[in-house]
PDB file of C-alpha atoms in Angstrom:
ATOM      1  CA  MET A1294      64.133 184.929  24.423  1.00 49.00           C
ATOM      2  CA  ASP A1295      64.346 183.161  27.830  1.00 53.00           C
ATOM      3  CA  ASN A1296      63.927 185.068  31.071  1.00 55.00           C
ATOM      4  CA  ILE A1297      66.881 185.321  33.230  1.00 56.00           C
ATOM      5  CA  ASP A1298      66.435 185.765  36.829  1.00 55.00           C
ATOM      6  CA  LEU A1299      69.256 187.956  38.200  1.00 54.00           C
ATOM      7  CA  ILE A1300      68.161 187.871  41.804  1.00 57.00           C
ATOM      8  CA  PRO A1301      70.271 185.528  43.832  1.00 58.00           C
ATOM      9  CA  LYS A1302      68.178 182.794  45.473  1.00 58.00           C
ATOM     10  CA  LYS A1303      69.038 181.552  49.152  1.00 57.00           C
ATOM     11  CA  PRO A1304      70.410 178.164  49.514  1.00 58.00           C
ATOM     12  CA  LYS A1305      67.772 175.393  50.395  1.00 59.00           C
ATOM     13  CA  GLU A1306      68.162 174.758  54.128  1.00 61.00           C
ATOM     14  CA  GLU A1307      67.807 171.196  55.431  1.00 61.00           C
ATOM     15  CA  PRO A1308      65.236 170.382  57.873  1.00 64.00           C
ATOM     16  CA  PHE A1309      66.230 170.423  61.490  1.00 63.00           C
ATOM     17  CA  TRP A1310      65.044 166.752  62.009  1.00 66.00           C
ATOM     18  CA  GLN A1311      67.632 165.650  59.587  1.00 68.00           C
ATOM     19  CA  GLU A1312      70.544 167.392  61.615  1.00 69.00           C
ATOM     20  CA  LEU A1313      69.140 165.971  64.864  1.00 72.00           C
ATOM     21  CA  LEU A1314      69.229 162.486  63.146  1.00 74.00           C
ATOM     22  CA  PHE A1315      72.738 162.585  61.960  1.00 72.00           C
ATOM     23  CA  TYR A1316      73.899 163.815  65.515  1.00 74.00           C
ATOM     24  CA  VAL A1317      71.857 161.048  67.054  1.00 74.00           C
ATOM     25  CA  SER A1318      73.237 158.616  64.751  1.00 77.00           C
ATOM     26  CA  PHE A1319      76.913 159.834  65.330  1.00 74.00           C
ATOM     27  CA  LEU A1320      76.357 159.509  69.103  1.00 79.00           C
ATOM     28  CA  SER A1321      74.846 156.066  68.686  1.00 79.00           C
ATOM     29  CA  LEU A1322      77.857 154.988  66.744  1.00 79.00           C
ATOM     30  CA  ALA A1323      80.351 156.339  69.413  1.00 79.00           C
ATOM     31  CA  VAL A1324      78.531 154.657  72.344  1.00 79.00           C
ATOM     32  CA  ALA A1325      78.435 151.341  70.377  1.00 79.00           C
ATOM     33  CA  LEU A1326      82.259 151.599  69.877  1.00 80.00           C
ATOM     34  CA  LEU A1327      82.597 152.323  73.520  1.00 80.00           C
ATOM     35  CA  PHE A1328      80.507 149.409  74.593  1.00 76.00           C
ATOM     36  CA  CYS A1329      82.601 146.948  72.083  1.00 79.00           C
ATOM     37  CA  ILE A1330      85.905 148.193  73.688  1.00 83.00           C
ATOM     38  CA  GLY A1331      84.436 147.857  77.276  1.00 78.00           C
ATOM     39  CA  PHE A1332      83.248 144.270  76.357  1.00 74.00           C
ATOM     40  CA  GLY A1333      86.742 143.463  74.769  1.00 78.00           C
ATOM     41  CA  VAL A1334      88.439 144.640  78.054  1.00 79.00           C
ATOM     42  CA  LEU A1335      85.848 142.677  80.314  1.00 80.00           C
ATOM     43  CA  ALA A1336      86.243 139.506  78.155  1.00 80.00           C
ATOM     44  CA  LYS A1337      89.926 139.590  78.561  1.00 81.00           C
ATOM     45  CA  ARG A1338      90.073 140.143  81.879  1.00 82.00           C
ATOM     46  CA  SER A1339      87.496 137.277  82.691  1.00 80.00           C
ATOM     47  CA  SER A1340      89.578 135.215  80.324  1.00 80.00           C
ATOM     48  CA  LEU A1341      92.618 135.913  82.614  1.00 82.00           C
ATOM     49  CA  GLU A1342      90.735 135.040  85.791  1.00 83.00           C
ATOM     50  CA  LEU A1343      89.384 131.881  84.240  1.00 82.00           C
ATOM     51  CA  GLU A1344      92.872 130.890  83.285  1.00 83.00           C
ATOM     52  CA  LYS A1345      93.984 131.667  86.892  1.00 81.00           C
ATOM     53  CA  ILE A1346      91.136 129.720  88.425  1.00 80.00           C
ATOM     54  CA  ASN A1347      92.070 126.468  86.049  1.00 76.00           C
ATOM     55  CA  GLN A1348      95.630 126.637  87.084  1.00 77.00           C
ATOM     56  CA  GLU A1349      94.775 126.764  90.859  1.00 76.00           C
ATOM     57  CA  LEU A1350      92.295 123.827  90.074  1.00 72.00           C
ATOM     58  CA  ALA A1351      95.091 121.884  88.303  1.00 70.00           C
ATOM     59  CA  LYS A1352      97.524 122.734  91.291  1.00 70.00           C
ATOM     60  CA  GLU A1353      94.841 121.307  93.663  1.00 67.00           C
ATOM     61  CA  LYS A1354      94.443 118.075  91.355  1.00 61.00           C
ATOM     62  CA  THR A1355      97.971 117.434  91.109  1.00 72.00           C
ATOM     63  CA  GLN A1356      98.389 117.842  95.107  1.00 71.00           C
ATOM     64  CA  GLU A1357      95.329 115.585  95.636  1.00 73.00           C
ATOM     65  CA  GLN A1358      97.151 113.210  93.048  1.00 76.00           C
ATOM     66  CA  ILE A1359     100.418 113.221  94.990  1.00 74.00           C
ATOM     67  CA  GLU A1360      98.408 112.401  98.256  1.00 79.00           C
ATOM     68  CA  THR A1361      96.598 109.547  96.368  1.00 82.00           C
ATOM     69  CA  GLU A1362      99.938 108.244  95.277  1.00 79.00           C
ATOM     70  CA  THR A1363     101.248 108.372  98.801  1.00 83.00           C
ATOM     71  CA  GLN A1364      98.388 106.688 100.221  1.00 83.00           C
ATOM     72  CA  VAL A1365      98.629 103.928  97.767  1.00 84.00           C
ATOM     73  CA  LEU A1366     102.422 103.341  98.463  1.00 84.00           C
ATOM     74  CA  ASP A1367     101.705 103.074 102.262  1.00 84.00           C
ATOM     75  CA  TYR A1368      98.745 100.408 101.473  1.00 80.00           C
ATOM     76  CA  GLU A1369     101.273  98.745  99.280  1.00 84.00           C
ATOM     77  CA  LYS A1370     103.969  98.565 102.053  1.00 82.00           C
ATOM     78  CA  LYS A1371     101.264  97.400 104.434  1.00 78.00           C
ATOM     79  CA  VAL A1372     100.330  94.439 101.873  1.00 77.00           C
ATOM     80  CA  ILE A1373     104.163  93.583 101.452  1.00 81.00           C
ATOM     81  CA  ALA A1374     104.498  93.367 105.101  1.00 72.00           C
ATOM     82  CA  PHE A1375     101.428  91.463 105.820  1.00 65.00           C
ATOM     83  CA  ALA A1376     102.522  88.895 102.935  1.00 70.00           C
ATOM     84  CA  ASN A1377     106.071  88.678 104.842  1.00 69.00           C
ATOM     85  CA  LEU A1378     104.064  87.914 107.864  1.00 63.00           C
ATOM     86  CA  LEU A1379     102.114  85.003 106.049  1.00 62.00           C
ATOM     87  CA  LYS A1380     105.316  83.742 104.700  1.00 62.00           C
ATOM     88  CA  LYS A1381     106.574  83.179 108.022  1.00 56.00           C
ATOM     89  CA  ARG A1382     103.555  81.964 109.745  1.00 55.00           C
ATOM     90  CA  LYS A1383     104.404  78.075 108.985  1.00 52.00           C
ATOM     91  CA  PRO A1384     107.920  78.439 110.364  1.00 59.00           C
ATOM     92  CA  LEU A1385     106.822  80.126 113.289  1.00 66.00           C
ATOM     93  CA  SER A1386     104.444  77.047 114.194  1.00 69.00           C
ATOM     94  CA  LYS A1387     107.441  74.588 113.873  1.00 73.00           C
ATOM     95  CA  ILE A1388     109.744  76.972 116.067  1.00 76.00           C
ATOM     96  CA  PHE A1389     107.102  76.888 118.755  1.00 78.00           C
ATOM     97  CA  ASP A1390     106.913  73.185 118.564  1.00 77.00           C
ATOM     98  CA  PHE A1391     110.696  73.108 118.760  1.00 77.00           C
ATOM     99  CA  LEU A1392     111.028  75.459 121.548  1.00 78.00           C
ATOM    100  CA  GLU A1393     108.439  73.738 123.474  1.00 81.00           C
ATOM    101  CA  SER A1394     110.619  70.679 123.594  1.00 81.00           C
ATOM    102  CA  GLU A1395     113.592  72.822 124.464  1.00 82.00           C
ATOM    103  CA  VAL A1396     112.442  74.910 127.537  1.00 85.00           C
ATOM    104  CA  HIS A1397     113.724  74.303 130.803  1.00 87.00           C
ATOM    105  CA  PRO A1398     111.066  73.594 133.581  1.00 87.00           C
ATOM    106  CA  GLY A1399     112.036  76.687 135.439  1.00 89.00           C
ATOM    107  CA  VAL A1400     111.754  78.919 132.615  1.00 89.00           C
ATOM    108  CA  TYR A1401     108.497  80.167 130.896  1.00 82.00           C
ATOM    109  CA  PHE A1402     108.458  82.459 127.769  1.00 85.00           C
ATOM    110  CA  THR A1403     106.228  85.381 127.698  1.00 86.00           C
ATOM    111  CA  LYS A1404     106.855  86.751 124.202  1.00 84.00           C
ATOM    112  CA  ALA A1405     108.387  85.318 121.136  1.00 80.00           C
ATOM    113  CA  GLY A1406     108.379  86.231 117.414  1.00 77.00           C
ATOM    114  CA  PHE A1407     110.607  87.679 114.638  1.00 75.00           C
ATOM    115  CA  THR A1408     111.836  91.402 114.726  1.00 69.00           C
ATOM    116  CA  THR A1409     110.734  93.464 111.881  1.00 60.00           C
ATOM    117  CA  ASP A1410     112.297  93.124 108.615  1.00 56.00           C
ATOM    118  CA  SER A1411     114.883  90.746 109.732  1.00 62.00           C
ATOM    119  CA  ASP A1412     115.239  86.512 110.525  1.00 68.00           C
ATOM    120  CA  ILE A1413     116.080  87.204 114.088  1.00 78.00           C
ATOM    121  CA  PHE A1414     113.756  85.414 116.474  1.00 83.00           C
ATOM    122  CA  GLN A1415     113.553  87.280 119.704  1.00 86.00           C
ATOM    123  CA  ILE A1416     112.250  85.418 123.092  1.00 86.00           C
ATOM    124  CA  SER A1417     111.429  87.277 126.343  1.00 89.00           C
ATOM    125  CA  GLY A1418     110.466  85.306 129.396  1.00 89.00           C
ATOM    126  CA  LEU A1419     110.960  84.663 133.014  1.00 89.00           C
ATOM    127  CA  ALA A1420     113.523  82.138 134.862  1.00 90.00           C
ATOM    128  CA  ASP A1421     113.274  81.098 138.365  1.00 89.00           C
ATOM    129  CA  SER A1422     116.858  82.152 138.963  1.00 90.00           C
ATOM    130  CA  PHE A1423     120.093  83.267 137.278  1.00 90.00           C
ATOM    131  CA  GLN A1424     121.284  79.586 137.497  1.00 92.00           C
ATOM    132  CA  ILE A1425     118.368  78.206 135.614  1.00 90.00           C
ATOM    133  CA  LEU A1426     118.622  81.177 133.108  1.00 89.00           C
ATOM    134  CA  GLY A1427     122.118  79.882 132.496  1.00 90.00           C
ATOM    135  CA  GLN A1428     121.176  76.302 131.959  1.00 90.00           C
ATOM    136  CA  GLN A1429     118.589  77.616 129.512  1.00 89.00           C
ATOM    137  CA  ALA A1430     121.156  79.317 127.683  1.00 89.00           C
ATOM    138  CA  LEU A1431     123.277  76.172 127.534  1.00 90.00           C
ATOM    139  CA  ILE A1432     120.361  74.056 126.240  1.00 89.00           C
ATOM    140  CA  PHE A1433     120.165  76.541 123.233  1.00 87.00           C
ATOM    141  CA  LYS A1434     123.844  76.559 122.516  1.00 88.00           C
ATOM    142  CA  GLU A1435     124.110  72.814 122.609  1.00 87.00           C
ATOM    143  CA  ASN A1436     121.378  72.266 120.131  1.00 84.00           C
ATOM    144  CA  LEU A1437     122.622  72.195 116.472  1.00 83.00           C
ATOM    145  CA  LEU A1438     119.538  73.474 115.106  1.00 82.00           C
ATOM    146  CA  ILE A1439     120.362  76.822 116.987  1.00 84.00           C
ATOM    147  CA  LYS A1440     123.138  78.542 115.181  1.00 85.00           C
ATOM    148  CA  ASP A1441     123.726  81.236 117.694  1.00 86.00           C
ATOM    149  CA  ILE A1442     121.954  83.192 120.684  1.00 86.00           C
ATOM    150  CA  ASN A1443     122.398  86.627 122.216  1.00 87.00           C
ATOM    151  CA  LEU A1444     121.292  87.371 125.639  1.00 86.00           C
ATOM    152  CA  LYS A1445     120.100  91.064 125.172  1.00 85.00           C
ATOM    153  CA  GLN A1446     118.430  91.812 128.443  1.00 86.00           C
ATOM    154  CA  VAL A1447     118.503  90.455 131.940  1.00 87.00           C
ATOM    155  CA  GLY A1448     117.195  91.724 135.210  1.00 88.00           C
ATOM    156  CA  ILE A1449     115.288  90.939 138.467  1.00 88.00           C
ATOM    157  CA  GLY A1450     111.438  90.888 137.811  1.00 84.00           C
ATOM    158  CA  LYS A1451     108.843  92.966 139.225  1.00 84.00           C
ATOM    159  CA  TYR A1452     107.229  90.127 141.228  1.00 83.00           C
ATOM    160  CA  GLY A1453     110.641  88.073 141.497  1.00 84.00           C
ATOM    161  CA  GLY A1454     112.712  85.906 139.367  1.00 87.00           C
ATOM    162  CA  VAL A1455     114.851  86.912 136.513  1.00 89.00           C
ATOM    163  CA  GLU A1456     113.223  88.701 133.352  1.00 91.00           C
ATOM    164  CA  PHE A1457     115.399  87.909 129.990  1.00 89.00           C
ATOM    165  CA  SER A1458     115.490  88.483 126.586  1.00 90.00           C
ATOM    166  CA  PHE A1459     117.227  86.373 123.946  1.00 88.00           C
ATOM    167  CA  GLU A1460     117.844  86.639 120.134  1.00 87.00           C
ATOM    168  CA  VAL A1461     118.141  83.454 118.363  1.00 85.00           C
ATOM    169  CA  PHE A1462     119.566  82.416 115.318  1.00 85.00           C
ATOM    170  CA  PHE A1463     118.294  79.116 113.895  1.00 80.00           C
ATOM    171  CA  ASN A1464     119.772  77.126 111.242  1.00 78.00           C
ATOM    172  CA  LYS A1465     117.550  76.557 108.172  1.00 75.00           C
ATOM    173  CA  GLU A1466     117.013  73.096 109.017  1.00 73.00           C
ATOM    174  CA  VAL A1467     114.404  73.999 111.673  1.00 68.00           C
ATOM    175  CA  PHE A1468     112.217  75.224 108.882  1.00 67.00           C
ATOM    176  CA  GLU A1469     112.023  72.033 106.945  1.00 66.00           C
ATOM    177  CA  GLU A1470     109.068  69.606 107.042  1.00 56.00           C
ATOM    178  CA  LYS A1471     111.158  66.623 108.803  1.00 49.00           C
ATOM    179  CA  LYS A1472     112.579  68.842 111.514  1.00 41.00           C
ATOM    180  CA  GLU A1473     112.520  65.987 114.135  1.00 45.00           C
ATOM    181  CA  ALA A1474     114.631  63.788 111.509  1.00 40.00           C
ATOM    182  CA  LYS A1475     116.984  66.324 110.827  1.00 44.00           C
ATOM    183  CA  ALA A1476     117.420  66.865 114.698  1.00 46.00           C
ATOM    184  CA  GLU A1477     118.115  63.399 115.107  1.00 47.00           C
ATOM    185  CA  GLU A1478     120.707  63.349 112.372  1.00 47.00           C
ATOM    186  CA  LEU A1479     122.726  66.485 113.769  1.00 48.00           C
ATOM    187  CA  LEU A1480     122.641  64.976 117.499  1.00 48.00           C
ATOM    188  CA  PRO A1481     125.263  62.343 118.325  1.00 50.00           C
ATOM    189  CA  GLU A1482     123.805  58.860 118.488  1.00 49.00           C
ATOM    190  CA  GLU A1483     124.037  57.631 121.786  1.00 50.00           C
ATOM    191  CA  THR A1484     121.132  54.872 122.070  1.00 47.00           C
ATOM    192  CA  SER A1485     120.387  54.255 118.474  1.00 46.00           C
ATOM    193  CA  ASP A1486     122.339  51.015 118.325  1.00 47.00           C
ATOM    194  CA  PRO A1487     120.155  48.182 120.676  1.00 44.00           C
ATOM    195  CA  GLU A1488     123.622  46.297 121.277  1.00 42.00           C
ATOM    196  CA  ILE A1489     124.982  49.151 123.405  1.00 38.00           C
ATOM    197  CA  SER A1490     122.320  48.963 126.115  1.00 37.00           C
ATOM    198  CA  PRO A1491     123.648  45.615 127.550  1.00 38.00           C
ATOM    199  CA  GLU A1492     127.286  46.957 127.494  1.00 37.00           C
ATOM    200  CA  ILE A1493     126.434  49.846 129.313  1.00 33.00           C
ATOM    201  CA  THR A1494     124.225  47.649 131.927  1.00 34.00           C
ATOM    202  CA  SER A1495     127.185  45.309 132.418  1.00 34.00           C
ATOM    203  CA  GLU A1496     129.819  48.210 133.166  1.00 38.00           C
ATOM    204  CA  VAL A1497     127.495  50.030 135.569  1.00 38.00           C
ATOM    205  CA  ILE A1498     126.371  46.863 137.841  1.00 37.00           C
ATOM    206  CA  PRO A1499     129.970  46.005 138.745  1.00 41.00           C
ATOM    207  CA  GLU A1500     130.693  49.404 139.818  1.00 44.00           C
ATOM    208  CA  GLU A1501     127.881  49.389 142.365  1.00 42.00           C
TER     209      GLU A1501
END
């Protein structure tokens, strides 16, 4: 017959180190969770700051692009203006040759050229007197290669004489290659016929 122990036994106690290990493990897990949450918050904040920085850089880049485009447009305008000047270079040489033959002995020009973005040729100069200035204006008006003239400024010069400024509108014939031929065609023929000169001489001599 088996012996039955009727005396109750004390429950077996766990070692202290096991309980300590449990609490340490729990605490480590809690600390790890806190670190994970903290790193997540920092990562999100860093991502937002990085996005803001990228947006600022994008704005600065856009501003630089706008400034670059503005500079390119300015250079393009300058190139176009320079190209227009080159186009007018050849006509200018012809106009100067033409004016040299039409200037009054008592007048000299100090400045001449086309005004900006127009076909108006502006001449500035000095005349010995108002009478000579009027004669110069009459010479221009009687020339068929000049469409019209406009006296813009007139006044007494600082050192004497009459300062003036003309706006001259040329006919297109002045820019053609055969400028002199065109001028001869437009001007009335007076001495082109060799038979006319004897008749003029015969009329003048009896009057004397």
